[in-house]
Short mmCIF file of C-alpha atoms and ligand atoms in Angstrom, two decimals:
data_model
loop_
_atom_site.label_atom_id
_atom_site.label_comp_id
_atom_site.label_asym_id
_atom_site.label_seq_id
_atom_site.Cartn_x
_atom_site.Cartn_y
_atom_site.Cartn_z
CA MET A 1 -0.08 222.33 33.76
CA LYS A 2 0.02 219.02 31.96
CA VAL A 3 1.38 218.43 28.47
CA GLN A 4 0.73 215.15 26.69
CA PHE A 5 2.55 213.49 23.80
CA THR A 6 1.55 211.66 20.64
CA GLU A 7 4.38 209.43 19.39
CA THR A 8 4.70 209.43 15.60
CA VAL A 9 7.55 206.99 14.91
CA LEU A 10 5.25 204.33 13.46
CA ARG A 11 3.37 206.65 11.11
CA ASP A 12 4.58 210.16 10.36
CA ALA A 13 8.28 209.78 11.21
CA ASN A 14 8.23 206.53 9.22
CA GLN A 15 6.43 208.30 6.36
CA SER A 16 8.56 211.44 6.38
CA LEU A 17 12.01 209.87 6.74
CA ILE A 18 11.84 206.49 5.03
CA ALA A 19 8.83 206.83 2.71
CA THR A 20 6.76 204.55 5.02
CA ARG A 21 8.90 201.48 4.38
CA LEU A 22 9.03 200.27 8.00
CA PRO A 23 7.80 196.65 8.06
CA PHE A 24 5.87 195.32 11.05
CA GLU A 25 8.66 192.93 12.01
CA ASP A 26 11.02 195.90 12.47
CA PHE A 27 8.97 197.34 15.34
CA GLU A 28 7.02 194.35 16.64
CA GLY A 29 9.58 193.77 19.39
CA ILE A 30 9.13 197.19 21.00
CA LEU A 31 5.33 197.51 20.96
CA GLU A 32 4.79 196.16 24.47
CA THR A 33 7.30 198.70 25.76
CA MET A 34 5.67 201.52 23.81
CA ASN A 35 2.36 200.54 25.38
CA LYS A 36 3.63 201.60 28.81
CA ALA A 37 5.62 204.75 27.92
CA GLY A 38 2.85 207.11 29.04
CA TYR A 39 1.92 208.52 25.65
CA TYR A 40 -1.37 210.28 25.06
CA SER A 41 -1.56 208.23 21.87
CA LEU A 42 0.47 206.22 19.42
CA GLU A 43 0.02 207.36 15.85
CA CYS A 44 0.45 204.10 14.02
CA TRP A 45 -1.95 203.76 11.09
CA GLY A 46 -3.53 205.62 8.21
CA GLY A 47 -1.75 208.22 6.12
CA ALA A 48 0.56 206.38 3.75
CA THR A 49 1.02 203.29 5.96
CA PHE A 50 -1.95 201.51 4.43
CA ASP A 51 -0.82 201.96 0.83
CA SER A 52 2.77 201.09 1.71
CA CYS A 53 1.75 197.84 3.43
CA LEU A 54 -0.01 196.60 0.29
CA ARG A 55 2.32 198.10 -2.31
CA TYR A 56 5.78 197.52 -0.86
CA LEU A 57 5.69 195.44 2.29
CA ASN A 58 3.32 192.61 1.34
CA GLU A 59 1.43 193.18 4.56
CA ASP A 60 -2.28 193.28 5.23
CA PRO A 61 -2.73 196.74 6.80
CA TRP A 62 -5.72 195.54 8.83
CA GLU A 63 -3.75 192.66 10.22
CA ARG A 64 -0.94 195.07 11.11
CA LEU A 65 -3.43 197.16 13.07
CA ARG A 66 -4.83 194.14 14.93
CA LYS A 67 -1.32 192.98 15.81
CA ILE A 68 -0.40 196.43 17.16
CA ARG A 69 -3.64 196.46 19.16
CA ALA A 70 -2.87 193.04 20.65
CA LYS A 71 0.53 194.20 21.89
CA CYS A 72 -0.66 197.68 22.92
CA PRO A 73 -3.85 197.15 24.89
CA ASP A 74 -3.56 200.34 26.97
CA VAL A 75 -2.22 203.21 24.89
CA LYS A 76 -4.68 204.90 22.53
CA LEU A 77 -4.03 203.98 18.93
CA GLN A 78 -4.40 206.83 16.49
CA MET A 79 -4.77 207.04 12.75
CA LEU A 80 -4.75 209.82 10.21
CA LEU A 81 -7.66 210.04 7.78
CA ARG A 82 -8.05 212.37 4.83
CA GLY A 83 -11.76 212.94 5.39
CA GLN A 84 -13.83 211.99 2.37
CA ASN A 85 -10.59 210.93 0.59
CA LEU A 86 -9.98 208.28 3.28
CA LEU A 87 -6.38 207.21 2.60
CA GLY A 88 -6.48 207.72 -1.13
CA TYR A 89 -6.46 210.53 -3.59
CA LYS A 90 -10.10 210.93 -4.58
CA HIS A 91 -13.44 211.29 -2.87
CA TYR A 92 -15.33 208.16 -1.92
CA PRO A 93 -19.10 207.78 -1.51
CA ASP A 94 -20.49 208.07 2.01
CA ASP A 95 -21.23 204.35 2.47
CA VAL A 96 -17.55 203.56 1.83
CA VAL A 97 -16.36 206.30 4.20
CA ARG A 98 -18.69 205.05 6.94
CA MET A 99 -17.64 201.42 6.48
CA PHE A 100 -13.95 202.36 6.51
CA VAL A 101 -14.28 204.35 9.72
CA LYS A 102 -16.37 201.64 11.39
CA LYS A 103 -13.90 198.88 10.47
CA SER A 104 -10.89 200.97 11.55
CA ILE A 105 -12.42 201.32 15.00
CA GLU A 106 -13.48 197.65 15.12
CA ASN A 107 -9.92 196.61 14.31
CA GLY A 108 -8.39 198.69 17.09
CA ILE A 109 -8.30 202.43 16.40
CA ASP A 110 -9.23 204.76 19.31
CA ILE A 111 -8.60 208.18 17.80
CA ILE A 112 -9.19 209.26 14.22
CA ARG A 113 -7.54 212.51 13.24
CA ILE A 114 -9.58 213.77 10.33
CA PHE A 115 -8.60 216.54 7.96
CA ASP A 116 -9.47 217.89 4.58
CA ALA A 117 -6.71 219.13 2.33
CA LEU A 118 -8.72 222.24 1.48
CA ASN A 119 -10.21 222.76 4.96
CA ASP A 120 -13.64 222.29 3.40
CA VAL A 121 -15.48 221.01 6.49
CA ARG A 122 -18.19 219.38 4.37
CA ASN A 123 -15.50 216.84 3.49
CA ILE A 124 -14.87 215.69 7.07
CA GLN A 125 -18.46 215.67 8.30
CA VAL A 126 -19.36 212.07 7.45
CA ALA A 127 -16.12 210.62 8.86
CA VAL A 128 -16.52 212.60 12.07
CA ASP A 129 -20.14 211.50 12.43
CA GLU A 130 -19.29 207.82 11.93
CA THR A 131 -16.34 208.02 14.35
CA LEU A 132 -18.60 209.39 17.07
CA LYS A 133 -21.27 206.81 16.31
CA ASN A 134 -18.74 204.04 16.91
CA GLY A 135 -17.54 205.46 20.20
CA ALA A 136 -14.07 206.57 19.13
CA ILE A 137 -12.48 210.00 19.48
CA ALA A 138 -12.89 212.29 16.50
CA SER A 139 -10.09 214.82 16.23
CA GLY A 140 -10.72 217.57 13.72
CA ALA A 141 -7.51 218.69 12.06
CA ILE A 142 -6.95 222.08 10.50
CA SER A 143 -4.57 221.96 7.56
CA TYR A 144 -2.29 224.82 8.51
CA THR A 145 -0.80 226.89 5.76
CA LYS A 146 0.32 230.43 5.09
CA SER A 147 -0.99 232.49 2.23
CA PRO A 148 -2.55 235.89 1.61
CA ILE A 149 -5.97 234.33 2.36
CA HIS A 150 -5.21 232.25 5.46
CA ASN A 151 -5.44 234.12 8.77
CA LEU A 152 -6.24 233.69 12.48
CA GLU A 153 -9.90 234.50 11.98
CA ALA A 154 -10.26 231.78 9.35
CA TYR A 155 -8.63 229.21 11.66
CA VAL A 156 -10.84 230.14 14.60
CA LYS A 157 -13.91 229.77 12.44
CA LEU A 158 -12.73 226.35 11.29
CA ALA A 159 -12.09 225.20 14.86
CA LYS A 160 -15.53 226.38 15.93
CA ASP A 161 -17.14 224.56 13.02
CA MET A 162 -15.28 221.37 13.95
CA GLU A 163 -16.23 221.65 17.61
CA ALA A 164 -19.86 222.20 16.66
CA MET A 165 -19.63 219.11 14.48
CA GLY A 166 -18.70 217.07 17.56
CA CYS A 167 -14.90 216.86 17.31
CA GLN A 168 -13.52 216.13 20.79
CA THR A 169 -10.11 217.63 20.06
CA ILE A 170 -8.79 220.09 17.49
CA CYS A 171 -5.42 219.54 15.92
CA ILE A 172 -3.47 222.25 14.13
CA LYS A 173 -1.75 220.26 11.44
CA ASP A 174 1.38 222.01 10.21
CA MET A 175 2.33 219.32 7.76
CA ALA A 176 4.93 221.50 6.04
CA GLY A 177 6.75 222.52 9.22
CA ILE A 178 6.36 226.17 8.29
CA MET A 179 4.63 227.38 11.44
CA GLY A 180 6.88 229.71 13.40
CA PRO A 181 6.92 229.93 17.22
CA GLN A 182 4.98 233.20 17.34
CA GLU A 183 2.40 231.91 14.87
CA ALA A 184 2.01 228.80 17.01
CA TYR A 185 1.55 230.91 20.12
CA ASP A 186 -1.01 233.19 18.46
CA THR A 187 -2.94 230.38 16.77
CA VAL A 188 -3.12 228.15 19.86
CA LYS A 189 -4.09 231.12 22.04
CA ALA A 190 -6.85 232.17 19.65
CA LEU A 191 -8.17 228.61 19.52
CA LYS A 192 -8.00 228.18 23.31
CA GLU A 193 -10.01 231.38 23.71
CA ASN A 194 -12.68 230.28 21.27
CA VAL A 195 -13.18 226.55 21.70
CA LYS A 196 -13.42 224.33 24.80
CA VAL A 197 -11.91 221.09 23.50
CA PRO A 198 -8.19 220.22 23.91
CA ILE A 199 -5.80 221.62 21.30
CA ILE A 200 -3.11 219.51 19.66
CA LEU A 201 -0.17 220.72 17.60
CA HIS A 202 1.36 218.69 14.81
CA THR A 203 4.45 220.12 13.14
CA HIS A 204 7.67 218.98 11.48
CA SER A 205 11.33 219.81 12.10
CA THR A 206 12.10 220.38 8.42
CA THR A 207 13.02 224.04 8.80
CA GLY A 208 14.50 223.64 12.28
CA LEU A 209 11.57 225.46 13.90
CA GLY A 210 9.94 222.32 15.32
CA MET A 211 11.00 222.46 18.97
CA LEU A 212 10.64 226.24 19.26
CA THR A 213 7.19 226.06 17.72
CA LEU A 214 6.03 223.32 20.09
CA GLN A 215 7.48 225.18 23.07
CA LYS A 216 5.57 228.38 22.29
CA ALA A 217 2.41 226.39 21.56
CA VAL A 218 2.65 224.82 25.02
CA GLU A 219 3.11 228.28 26.56
CA ALA A 220 -0.15 229.30 24.88
CA GLY A 221 -1.93 226.32 26.44
CA CYS A 222 -1.52 223.57 23.85
CA ASP A 223 -2.62 220.28 25.47
CA VAL A 224 -0.97 217.65 23.28
CA ILE A 225 2.11 217.78 21.03
CA ASP A 226 3.25 215.36 18.33
CA THR A 227 6.85 214.15 18.64
CA ALA A 228 9.02 211.28 17.41
CA ILE A 229 11.41 209.13 19.42
CA SER A 230 14.77 210.90 19.06
CA CYS A 231 16.59 208.64 16.61
CA PHE A 232 13.64 208.99 14.20
CA SER A 233 13.21 212.72 14.87
CA GLY A 234 14.46 215.88 13.21
CA GLY A 235 14.61 216.91 9.58
CA THR A 236 11.36 216.18 7.78
CA SER A 237 10.15 214.22 10.83
CA GLN A 238 8.88 215.55 14.17
CA ALA A 239 10.75 217.11 17.12
CA PRO A 240 12.35 214.57 19.50
CA THR A 241 10.09 213.15 22.20
CA GLU A 242 12.74 212.84 24.91
CA THR A 243 14.14 216.33 24.36
CA MET A 244 10.73 218.00 24.54
CA ALA A 245 9.78 215.96 27.60
CA TYR A 246 13.06 216.83 29.33
CA ALA A 247 12.77 220.56 28.59
CA LEU A 248 9.10 220.88 29.50
CA LYS A 249 9.57 218.92 32.71
CA GLN A 250 12.38 221.27 33.70
CA GLU A 251 10.05 224.19 33.16
CA GLY A 252 7.56 222.70 35.58
CA TYR A 253 5.01 221.10 33.30
CA THR A 254 3.52 217.77 34.29
CA ILE A 255 4.69 215.07 31.87
CA ASP A 256 3.41 211.50 32.11
CA LEU A 257 6.20 209.98 30.03
CA ASP A 258 8.57 207.48 31.62
CA MET A 259 12.05 208.61 30.58
CA GLN A 260 13.56 205.16 31.21
CA VAL A 261 11.01 203.54 28.91
CA LEU A 262 11.68 206.20 26.26
CA LYS A 263 15.36 205.30 26.41
CA GLU A 264 14.51 201.63 25.81
CA ILE A 265 12.38 202.61 22.83
CA ASN A 266 15.12 204.78 21.38
CA ASP A 267 17.75 202.07 21.91
CA PHE A 268 15.49 199.67 20.04
CA PHE A 269 15.07 201.96 17.04
CA LYS A 270 18.77 202.93 16.72
CA PRO A 271 19.81 199.78 14.80
CA VAL A 272 16.60 200.00 12.73
CA LYS A 273 17.63 203.49 11.64
CA ALA A 274 21.20 202.30 10.97
CA LYS A 275 19.85 199.55 8.72
CA PHE A 276 17.76 201.98 6.66
CA LEU A 277 20.72 204.35 6.34
CA LYS A 278 22.97 201.50 5.22
CA GLU A 279 20.43 200.27 2.66
CA GLY A 280 20.06 203.79 1.29
CA LYS A 281 16.35 203.89 2.16
CA LEU A 282 17.01 206.72 4.59
CA ASN A 283 18.52 209.61 2.67
CA PRO A 284 20.57 211.83 5.03
CA VAL A 285 19.23 214.85 3.09
CA VAL A 286 15.84 214.54 4.80
CA LEU A 287 17.49 214.42 8.23
CA SER A 288 19.11 217.82 7.98
CA THR A 289 17.60 221.26 8.49
CA ASP A 290 16.35 222.86 5.32
CA THR A 291 15.17 226.44 5.62
CA ASP A 292 14.09 226.52 1.97
CA ALA A 293 10.78 225.08 3.10
CA LEU A 294 10.05 228.44 4.75
CA ASN A 295 9.73 229.82 1.23
CA TYR A 296 8.55 226.77 -0.67
CA GLN A 297 6.17 225.40 2.00
CA VAL A 298 6.98 221.86 1.01
CA PRO A 299 5.89 219.25 3.57
CA GLY A 300 8.26 216.55 4.80
CA GLY A 301 6.66 213.70 2.89
CA MET A 302 6.46 215.72 -0.28
CA LEU A 303 10.12 216.73 -0.09
CA SER A 304 11.30 213.13 0.22
CA ASN A 305 8.87 212.06 -2.54
CA LEU A 306 10.23 214.72 -4.89
CA VAL A 307 13.80 213.64 -4.19
CA ALA A 308 12.84 210.00 -4.86
CA GLN A 309 10.90 210.89 -8.02
CA LEU A 310 13.61 213.07 -9.55
CA THR A 311 16.38 210.66 -8.54
CA ALA A 312 14.51 207.80 -10.25
CA GLN A 313 14.28 209.89 -13.45
CA ASN A 314 17.86 210.99 -13.08
CA ARG A 315 16.74 214.64 -13.01
CA MET A 316 17.91 215.80 -9.59
CA ASP A 317 19.57 218.70 -11.43
CA LYS A 318 16.05 220.16 -11.70
CA PHE A 319 15.32 219.91 -7.97
CA ASP A 320 15.74 223.63 -7.23
CA GLU A 321 13.68 224.63 -10.26
CA VAL A 322 10.85 222.29 -9.26
CA LEU A 323 10.93 223.68 -5.72
CA ALA A 324 10.72 227.21 -7.11
CA GLU A 325 7.81 226.33 -9.41
CA THR A 326 5.81 224.77 -6.57
CA PRO A 327 4.54 228.03 -4.97
CA ARG A 328 3.64 229.42 -8.40
CA VAL A 329 1.45 226.41 -9.17
CA ARG A 330 -0.06 226.74 -5.73
CA LYS A 331 -1.01 230.36 -6.32
CA ASP A 332 -2.61 229.43 -9.66
CA LEU A 333 -4.72 226.85 -7.84
CA GLY A 334 -6.05 229.28 -5.21
CA TYR A 335 -3.55 228.54 -2.41
CA PRO A 336 -4.52 225.01 -1.41
CA PRO A 337 -2.60 223.84 1.70
CA LEU A 338 0.18 221.47 0.64
CA VAL A 339 -1.06 218.29 2.22
CA THR A 340 -1.96 214.95 0.62
CA PRO A 341 -3.40 214.74 -1.97
CA MET A 342 -2.91 218.43 -2.83
CA SER A 343 0.82 218.25 -2.10
CA GLN A 344 1.27 215.44 -4.63
CA MET A 345 -0.92 217.17 -7.20
CA VAL A 346 0.91 220.48 -6.88
CA GLY A 347 4.32 218.73 -6.71
CA VAL A 348 3.74 216.57 -9.79
CA GLN A 349 2.31 219.54 -11.72
CA ALA A 350 5.32 221.69 -10.77
CA ALA A 351 7.69 218.89 -11.84
CA THR A 352 5.78 218.43 -15.12
CA ASN A 353 5.88 222.17 -15.82
CA VAL A 354 9.65 222.22 -15.32
CA LEU A 355 10.55 218.93 -17.02
CA LEU A 356 8.43 219.67 -20.12
CA GLY A 357 9.82 223.18 -20.32
CA GLU A 358 6.34 224.72 -20.68
CA ARG A 359 3.81 225.51 -17.95
CA TYR A 360 0.58 223.49 -18.09
CA LYS A 361 1.51 221.84 -21.37
CA SER A 362 0.23 218.73 -19.68
CA ILE A 363 -2.25 218.87 -16.79
CA SER A 364 -2.90 215.81 -14.64
CA LYS A 365 -6.44 214.49 -14.42
CA GLU A 366 -6.36 215.14 -10.66
CA VAL A 367 -5.58 218.83 -11.13
CA LYS A 368 -8.35 219.02 -13.74
CA ALA A 369 -10.77 217.41 -11.26
CA TYR A 370 -9.68 219.89 -8.59
CA ILE A 371 -10.36 222.79 -10.92
CA ARG A 372 -13.80 221.30 -11.66
CA GLY A 373 -14.51 221.40 -7.90
CA GLU A 374 -14.34 217.65 -7.28
CA TYR A 375 -12.10 218.03 -4.22
CA GLY A 376 -14.18 220.74 -2.58
CA LYS A 377 -14.04 224.48 -2.52
CA ALA A 378 -10.65 226.01 -3.36
CA PRO A 379 -9.54 228.28 -0.50
CA GLY A 380 -8.89 231.18 -2.89
CA GLU A 381 -9.40 232.14 -6.54
CA ILE A 382 -8.20 229.73 -9.20
CA ASP A 383 -6.26 231.44 -11.99
CA LYS A 384 -8.82 232.45 -14.63
CA ASP A 385 -6.72 231.42 -17.66
CA LEU A 386 -5.93 228.04 -16.17
CA GLN A 387 -9.57 227.52 -15.26
CA LYS A 388 -10.63 228.38 -18.81
CA LYS A 389 -8.00 226.05 -20.25
CA VAL A 390 -9.38 223.14 -18.23
CA LEU A 391 -13.11 223.86 -18.14
CA GLY A 392 -13.80 225.72 -21.37
CA ASP A 393 -17.39 226.88 -20.93
CA GLU A 394 -18.24 224.21 -18.34
CA LYS A 395 -19.14 225.48 -14.84
CA PRO A 396 -17.30 224.12 -11.77
CA ILE A 397 -19.49 222.20 -9.30
CA THR A 398 -20.39 223.87 -6.00
CA CYS A 399 -22.12 221.08 -4.02
CA ARG A 400 -20.29 218.55 -1.80
CA PHE A 401 -18.76 216.26 -4.41
CA ALA A 402 -19.62 213.05 -2.51
CA ASP A 403 -23.31 213.93 -2.96
CA THR A 404 -22.86 213.19 -6.66
CA LEU A 405 -21.44 209.69 -6.01
CA GLU A 406 -23.37 206.40 -6.08
CA PRO A 407 -22.88 204.01 -3.11
CA GLY A 408 -19.74 201.97 -3.75
CA PHE A 409 -19.19 199.24 -1.17
CA GLU A 410 -21.49 196.49 -2.46
CA LYS A 411 -20.44 197.12 -6.03
CA ALA A 412 -16.77 196.73 -5.13
CA LYS A 413 -17.52 193.62 -3.09
CA LYS A 414 -19.10 192.00 -6.14
CA GLU A 415 -16.26 193.13 -8.37
CA ILE A 416 -13.45 191.63 -6.28
CA GLY A 417 -15.47 188.50 -5.46
CA SER A 418 -13.85 185.64 -3.58
CA LYS A 419 -10.39 187.21 -3.62
CA ALA A 420 -11.63 189.34 -0.73
CA HIS A 421 -12.01 187.24 2.40
CA CYS A 422 -13.76 189.88 4.50
CA ASP A 423 -15.16 193.41 4.42
CA GLU A 424 -11.73 194.79 5.37
CA ASP A 425 -10.32 193.25 2.18
CA VAL A 426 -13.06 194.95 0.17
CA LEU A 427 -12.05 198.27 1.73
CA SER A 428 -8.39 197.64 0.84
CA TYR A 429 -9.54 196.94 -2.70
CA ILE A 430 -11.60 200.12 -2.84
CA ALA A 431 -8.72 202.18 -1.50
CA PHE A 432 -5.95 200.71 -3.69
CA PRO A 433 -7.48 198.34 -6.28
CA ALA A 434 -4.38 197.17 -8.15
CA GLN A 435 -2.14 196.89 -5.08
CA ALA A 436 -4.82 195.12 -3.04
CA GLU A 437 -5.61 192.62 -5.79
CA ALA A 438 -1.92 191.84 -6.28
CA PHE A 439 -1.62 191.37 -2.52
CA PHE A 440 -4.66 189.04 -2.44
CA ASP A 441 -3.23 186.96 -5.29
CA LYS A 442 0.09 186.58 -3.50
CA ARG A 443 -1.72 185.69 -0.30
CA ASP A 444 -3.77 182.99 -2.06
CA GLU A 445 -0.62 181.68 -3.72
CA VAL A 446 1.09 181.29 -0.35
CA LYS A 447 -2.01 179.52 1.03
CA LYS A 448 -2.08 177.13 -1.94
CA ASN A 449 1.61 176.29 -1.50
CA THR A 450 1.17 175.72 2.20
CA PHE A 451 -1.74 173.41 1.43
CA THR A 452 0.15 171.39 -1.20
CA TYR A 453 3.09 171.10 1.14
CA SER A 454 0.97 169.70 3.94
CA ILE A 455 -0.60 167.12 1.61
CA ARG A 456 2.81 166.02 0.44
CA LYS A 457 3.88 165.68 4.00
CA VAL A 458 0.95 163.37 4.70
CA GLU A 459 1.85 161.27 1.65
CA GLU A 460 5.38 160.90 2.82
CO1 LIG B 1 2.88 215.34 9.37
#
């Protein structure tokens, strides 16, 4: 039996360990090697990479994608998309979602892994449809979580719905790294028995379960596993690529990875990791095993965000309290899976509850919108008192929220005007208005300076 690998170093490992601060120039030199490693796919875009490019790295995310594509012509490039939320934190109208998907594929993406934080399949339908229309692979991702209302039957139903929608693969997305080996075995087996498309498992090593979980998933017939090159593996990141490949090969599975090429890739990333450690951008805390997540169900990215947030406010003394408040907030909200944007919403609300010393003294506008039904259907019951506090006598909405939205692309295009040089720029602006505009201004400034310089040169 064959097992294939998706390498996450450029997206999820980057996001989970170093808050997505890896600039293009830090990995440009290894892309041609990564192209020939034998991966099923290279997860390299989407998630937080887009935001981080504009906000922190002064990079055009679209240009980054095109540059990766140019150096990796053979391996499938994969991105992560939050369904109707795209890469942001709110729902976008359908015309924007379709344009974003179309442009992602045009600029080089082969596989779009599409999930909804609440597993409300209405919220992935448009993105899946547009992906298929443009000839790319649509991978439906189930946001895996544990709660009194999440069970095998519910996951099988979700997978069947996604397959019926046209998804060519189904990914079980254990973003919190809370899936145990037996749960992986049972879930993959149930899915394999009920759907025909390949099954992929995405998990994290946060709790130390990562490798065991992947191993049991493979035994149950899992077709593709997500791993990270070893020096960017472990902790809140994924299980190590080389280790899993070595072990599975020994057990007789067919593995397409070239171990010599993997060594080259790892050797390349070692000094990159050392640099981030030295600069303090890689906190050793996120590299170690933390079994608390088995109770708190806090995903890798969320854990490192909370550390960063509390450190910045000089309130790390409250870390344990915030972690303990997190599952309580989650229960009040009807057990949403802790994945972006729900993980941020629940995390910030838990931190607010603790730091203000009173629960729900202040409620973020995102949590209010969630309670109104603007993110989709809550998996379980929302706490009645909290609902009343937010809604009063107003009724929550029950339709697909995007159906209430006016088309947005042309309006945004007009709004940003000549600062946007192409439709991709307009999409950056729609996704992250302030960050994109600041990026465009800087870009124009550089152009102007270059222009002045060349004139001066002529005059000389
Ligand atoms: Co992840």
